[in-house]
Amino acid sequence: MAVADLHPTQMCVGMAEVWNRQRDFREESSEERRRYLNRKPVPLVRNQSGKLWMVDRHHRLRALLEMVPTIMTYGYVIDDLTSDSREEALQALHDKGWLYLHDGRGNGPWPAKDLPDTLLGLQDDPYRSLVWKLKQEGVIKPQPLIPYHEFRWGLWLRTRPMPPFSSKHLDPALPAARRLARSSAASHLAGWKGGDP
């Protein structure tokens, strides 16, 4: 299926993760990339008119779509909807907890109708980038079965004092973010590991 035809279920991504994935993809042959996509199929929700909403894999597929606008991928349907309207599909996704409706500044939730139609319409959320980096460093444990847990970390970090930073320049915020993520104040968040703040 064409990645350009898939509809996102979130409003933003952390562009630091997207750029990192692009660096990795550039080092792969087209055959290695195809095998990778086959190992990581996209969970999809399909409505009666055949439109597909992706429930995961937004970062890696946004990275590939920017590089190769005609990129194809593999997927599997986790839910077939009985309606064919966008509104009913979004409501069904919302009811299952499969939408993330905060924007790149952490504002929201916005109405589901405001979701972009394609991955290229996703905003950058620097706090999602920050959480990706903390996961890479092992400060936060991955929680693959909990939808949008990285965004919940980002929303929480937004409520704490942080020096100015961006997805291109995470370094200014990393010491404070590491300390906060290890603190007992973050213990309610999925993936908290604790440790010395």
Tab-separated table of C-alpha atoms in Angstrom:
chain	number	residue	atom	x	y	z
A	1	MET	CA	0.000	0.000	0.000
A	2	ALA	CA	1.155	3.569	-0.668
A	3	VAL	CA	2.305	5.380	2.469
A	4	ALA	CA	1.034	8.658	0.970
A	5	ASP	CA	-2.534	7.254	1.116
A	6	LEU	CA	-2.447	6.359	4.817
A	7	HIS	CA	-4.234	8.667	7.252
A	8	PRO	CA	-2.477	9.546	10.529
A	9	THR	CA	-4.133	9.243	13.929
A	10	GLN	CA	-1.990	11.896	15.623
A	11	MET	CA	-1.276	15.576	15.004
A	12	CYS	CA	2.476	15.659	15.483
A	13	VAL	CA	5.744	13.770	15.599
A	14	GLY	CA	9.130	14.428	17.137
A	15	MET	CA	11.191	15.468	14.134
A	16	ALA	CA	14.465	14.486	15.862
A	17	GLU	CA	13.301	10.876	15.635
A	18	VAL	CA	12.201	11.330	12.006
A	19	TRP	CA	15.621	12.745	11.031
A	20	ASN	CA	17.409	9.962	12.909
A	21	ARG	CA	15.376	7.319	11.082
A	22	GLN	CA	16.187	9.012	7.769
A	23	ARG	CA	19.906	8.729	8.520
A	24	ASP	CA	19.429	5.007	9.182
A	25	PHE	CA	17.332	4.473	6.052
A	26	ARG	CA	19.912	6.225	3.858
A	27	GLU	CA	22.492	3.619	4.870
A	28	GLU	CA	20.252	0.724	3.794
A	29	SER	CA	19.827	-0.795	0.344
A	30	SER	CA	16.312	-0.864	-1.116
A	31	GLU	CA	16.184	-4.605	-0.362
A	32	GLU	CA	17.184	-4.042	3.289
A	33	ARG	CA	14.509	-1.355	3.526
A	34	ARG	CA	11.879	-3.665	2.036
A	35	ARG	CA	12.780	-6.408	4.535
A	36	TYR	CA	12.605	-3.900	7.393
A	37	LEU	CA	9.137	-2.727	6.350
A	38	ASN	CA	7.995	-6.338	6.031
A	39	ARG	CA	9.149	-7.001	9.630
A	40	LYS	CA	7.369	-3.862	10.906
A	41	PRO	CA	3.921	-3.878	9.259
A	42	VAL	CA	1.575	-0.999	10.020
A	43	PRO	CA	-1.497	-1.694	12.187
A	44	LEU	CA	-4.447	-0.221	10.293
A	45	VAL	CA	-8.119	0.569	10.718
A	46	ARG	CA	-10.166	0.378	7.504
A	47	ASN	CA	-13.575	1.859	6.769
A	48	GLN	CA	-16.118	0.571	4.262
A	49	SER	CA	-14.802	2.755	1.438
A	50	GLY	CA	-11.312	1.308	1.907
A	51	LYS	CA	-9.669	4.325	3.545
A	52	LEU	CA	-6.909	3.353	5.977
A	53	TRP	CA	-5.874	4.985	9.277
A	54	MET	CA	-2.514	4.015	10.747
A	55	VAL	CA	-2.491	3.332	14.478
A	56	ASP	CA	1.328	3.275	14.782
A	57	ARG	CA	4.600	3.770	12.830
A	58	HIS	CA	4.084	7.486	12.157
A	59	HIS	CA	7.739	8.437	12.671
A	60	ARG	CA	9.387	5.842	10.455
A	61	LEU	CA	6.830	6.225	7.650
A	62	ARG	CA	7.000	10.036	7.751
A	63	ALA	CA	10.779	9.661	7.450
A	64	LEU	CA	10.457	7.405	4.404
A	65	LEU	CA	7.706	9.443	2.750
A	66	GLU	CA	9.892	12.557	2.818
A	67	MET	CA	12.700	10.579	1.185
A	68	VAL	CA	10.637	8.581	-1.339
A	69	PRO	CA	7.177	10.090	-2.082
A	70	THR	CA	6.064	6.855	-3.813
A	71	ILE	CA	7.179	4.531	-0.979
A	72	MET	CA	5.040	1.432	-0.413
A	73	THR	CA	4.739	-0.476	2.863
A	74	TYR	CA	3.113	-3.512	4.476
A	75	GLY	CA	0.207	-3.413	6.878
A	76	TYR	CA	-2.471	-5.461	8.577
A	77	VAL	CA	-6.038	-4.508	9.480
A	78	ILE	CA	-6.782	-4.575	13.200
A	79	ASP	CA	-10.336	-3.235	12.853
A	80	ASP	CA	-12.871	-3.041	10.012
A	81	LEU	CA	-15.398	-0.257	10.503
A	82	THR	CA	-19.022	-0.546	9.411
A	83	SER	CA	-19.235	3.018	8.081
A	84	ASP	CA	-17.610	4.847	5.186
A	85	SER	CA	-17.540	8.438	6.483
A	86	ARG	CA	-14.399	10.083	7.856
A	87	GLU	CA	-16.331	11.448	10.838
A	88	GLU	CA	-17.575	8.014	11.925
A	89	ALA	CA	-14.124	6.490	11.440
A	90	LEU	CA	-12.538	9.170	13.610
A	91	GLN	CA	-15.197	8.692	16.280
A	92	ALA	CA	-14.553	4.927	16.331
A	93	LEU	CA	-10.799	5.532	16.596
A	94	HIS	CA	-11.382	8.046	19.389
A	95	ASP	CA	-13.605	5.616	21.302
A	96	LYS	CA	-10.803	3.026	21.243
A	97	GLY	CA	-8.165	5.505	22.445
A	98	TRP	CA	-6.337	5.406	19.101
A	99	LEU	CA	-6.178	9.178	18.453
A	100	TYR	CA	-3.712	11.725	19.808
A	101	LEU	CA	-5.293	15.148	19.451
A	102	HIS	CA	-2.707	17.533	20.909
A	103	ASP	CA	-0.686	19.672	18.525
A	104	GLY	CA	3.052	20.298	18.324
A	105	ARG	CA	2.832	22.913	21.098
A	106	GLY	CA	1.017	20.564	23.461
A	107	ASN	CA	-2.318	22.352	23.017
A	108	GLY	CA	-5.493	20.308	22.784
A	109	PRO	CA	-7.237	18.059	22.600
A	110	TRP	CA	-8.483	19.456	19.288
A	111	PRO	CA	-11.478	18.045	17.404
A	112	ALA	CA	-10.619	14.855	15.519
A	113	LYS	CA	-11.680	16.519	12.253
A	114	ASP	CA	-8.544	18.715	12.569
A	115	LEU	CA	-6.215	15.733	12.087
A	116	PRO	CA	-4.080	16.096	8.953
A	117	ASP	CA	-4.948	13.895	5.984
A	118	THR	CA	-1.376	12.739	5.374
A	119	LEU	CA	1.819	12.137	7.303
A	120	LEU	CA	3.409	15.185	5.688
A	121	GLY	CA	0.857	17.359	7.522
A	122	LEU	CA	2.106	16.349	10.977
A	123	GLN	CA	3.587	19.138	13.122
A	124	ASP	CA	6.885	18.945	14.980
A	125	ASP	CA	6.636	18.492	18.749
A	126	PRO	CA	10.075	19.178	20.297
A	127	TYR	CA	8.986	17.582	23.574
A	128	ARG	CA	8.213	14.336	21.730
A	129	SER	CA	11.738	14.598	20.283
A	130	LEU	CA	13.101	15.047	23.799
A	131	VAL	CA	11.289	11.951	25.074
A	132	TRP	CA	12.581	9.932	22.093
A	133	LYS	CA	16.133	10.906	23.089
A	134	LEU	CA	15.498	9.934	26.735
A	135	LYS	CA	14.219	6.542	25.564
A	136	GLN	CA	17.324	6.097	23.398
A	137	GLU	CA	19.500	6.814	26.418
A	138	GLY	CA	17.600	4.290	28.542
A	139	VAL	CA	16.204	6.907	30.937
A	140	ILE	CA	12.625	5.912	30.002
A	141	LYS	CA	11.605	2.299	29.294
A	142	PRO	CA	9.794	1.604	25.997
A	143	GLN	CA	6.106	0.777	26.454
A	144	PRO	CA	5.012	-0.545	23.044
A	145	LEU	CA	1.592	-1.684	24.246
A	146	ILE	CA	0.581	1.722	25.635
A	147	PRO	CA	-0.529	4.071	22.844
A	148	TYR	CA	1.031	7.536	22.870
A	149	HIS	CA	2.888	7.076	26.149
A	150	GLU	CA	5.797	9.175	24.766
A	151	PHE	CA	3.405	12.073	24.188
A	152	ARG	CA	2.173	11.770	27.782
A	153	TRP	CA	5.763	12.134	28.929
A	154	GLY	CA	6.087	15.173	26.672
A	155	LEU	CA	2.944	16.779	28.082
A	156	TRP	CA	4.242	16.223	31.614
A	157	LEU	CA	7.693	17.655	30.828
A	158	ARG	CA	5.955	20.728	29.400
A	159	THR	CA	4.654	21.513	32.884
A	160	ARG	CA	8.216	21.676	34.269
A	161	PRO	CA	10.847	24.420	33.927
A	162	MET	CA	13.026	23.757	30.879
A	163	PRO	CA	15.603	25.883	29.051
A	164	PRO	CA	14.795	26.818	25.428
A	165	PHE	CA	15.423	23.962	22.960
A	166	SER	CA	14.178	22.606	19.648
A	167	SER	CA	14.034	19.263	17.858
A	168	LYS	CA	17.245	20.282	16.062
A	169	HIS	CA	18.944	21.312	19.322
A	170	LEU	CA	17.898	19.035	22.195
A	171	ASP	CA	21.136	19.400	24.186
A	172	PRO	CA	20.133	22.480	26.220
A	173	ALA	CA	17.145	20.622	27.706
A	174	LEU	CA	18.652	17.162	28.200
A	175	PRO	CA	20.221	17.580	31.689
A	176	ALA	CA	16.965	18.934	33.150
A	177	ALA	CA	14.864	16.375	31.263
A	178	ARG	CA	16.992	13.466	32.504
A	179	ARG	CA	16.756	14.697	36.080
A	180	LEU	CA	12.987	15.188	35.856
A	181	ALA	CA	12.376	11.834	34.155
A	182	ARG	CA	14.237	10.009	36.945
A	183	SER	CA	12.498	11.906	39.736
A	184	SER	CA	9.712	10.438	41.856
A	185	ALA	CA	7.404	13.156	40.480
A	186	ALA	CA	7.391	11.201	37.194
A	187	SER	CA	6.689	7.806	38.796
A	188	HIS	CA	3.053	7.803	37.630
A	189	LEU	CA	4.130	7.705	33.962
A	190	ALA	CA	4.452	4.420	32.049
A	191	GLY	CA	8.094	3.610	31.457
A	192	TRP	CA	9.430	5.372	34.566
A	193	LYS	CA	12.617	3.726	35.765
A	194	GLY	CA	13.563	5.972	38.670
A	195	GLY	CA	17.204	6.306	39.605
A	196	ASP	CA	19.193	9.181	40.940
A	197	PRO	CA	17.782	12.475	39.749
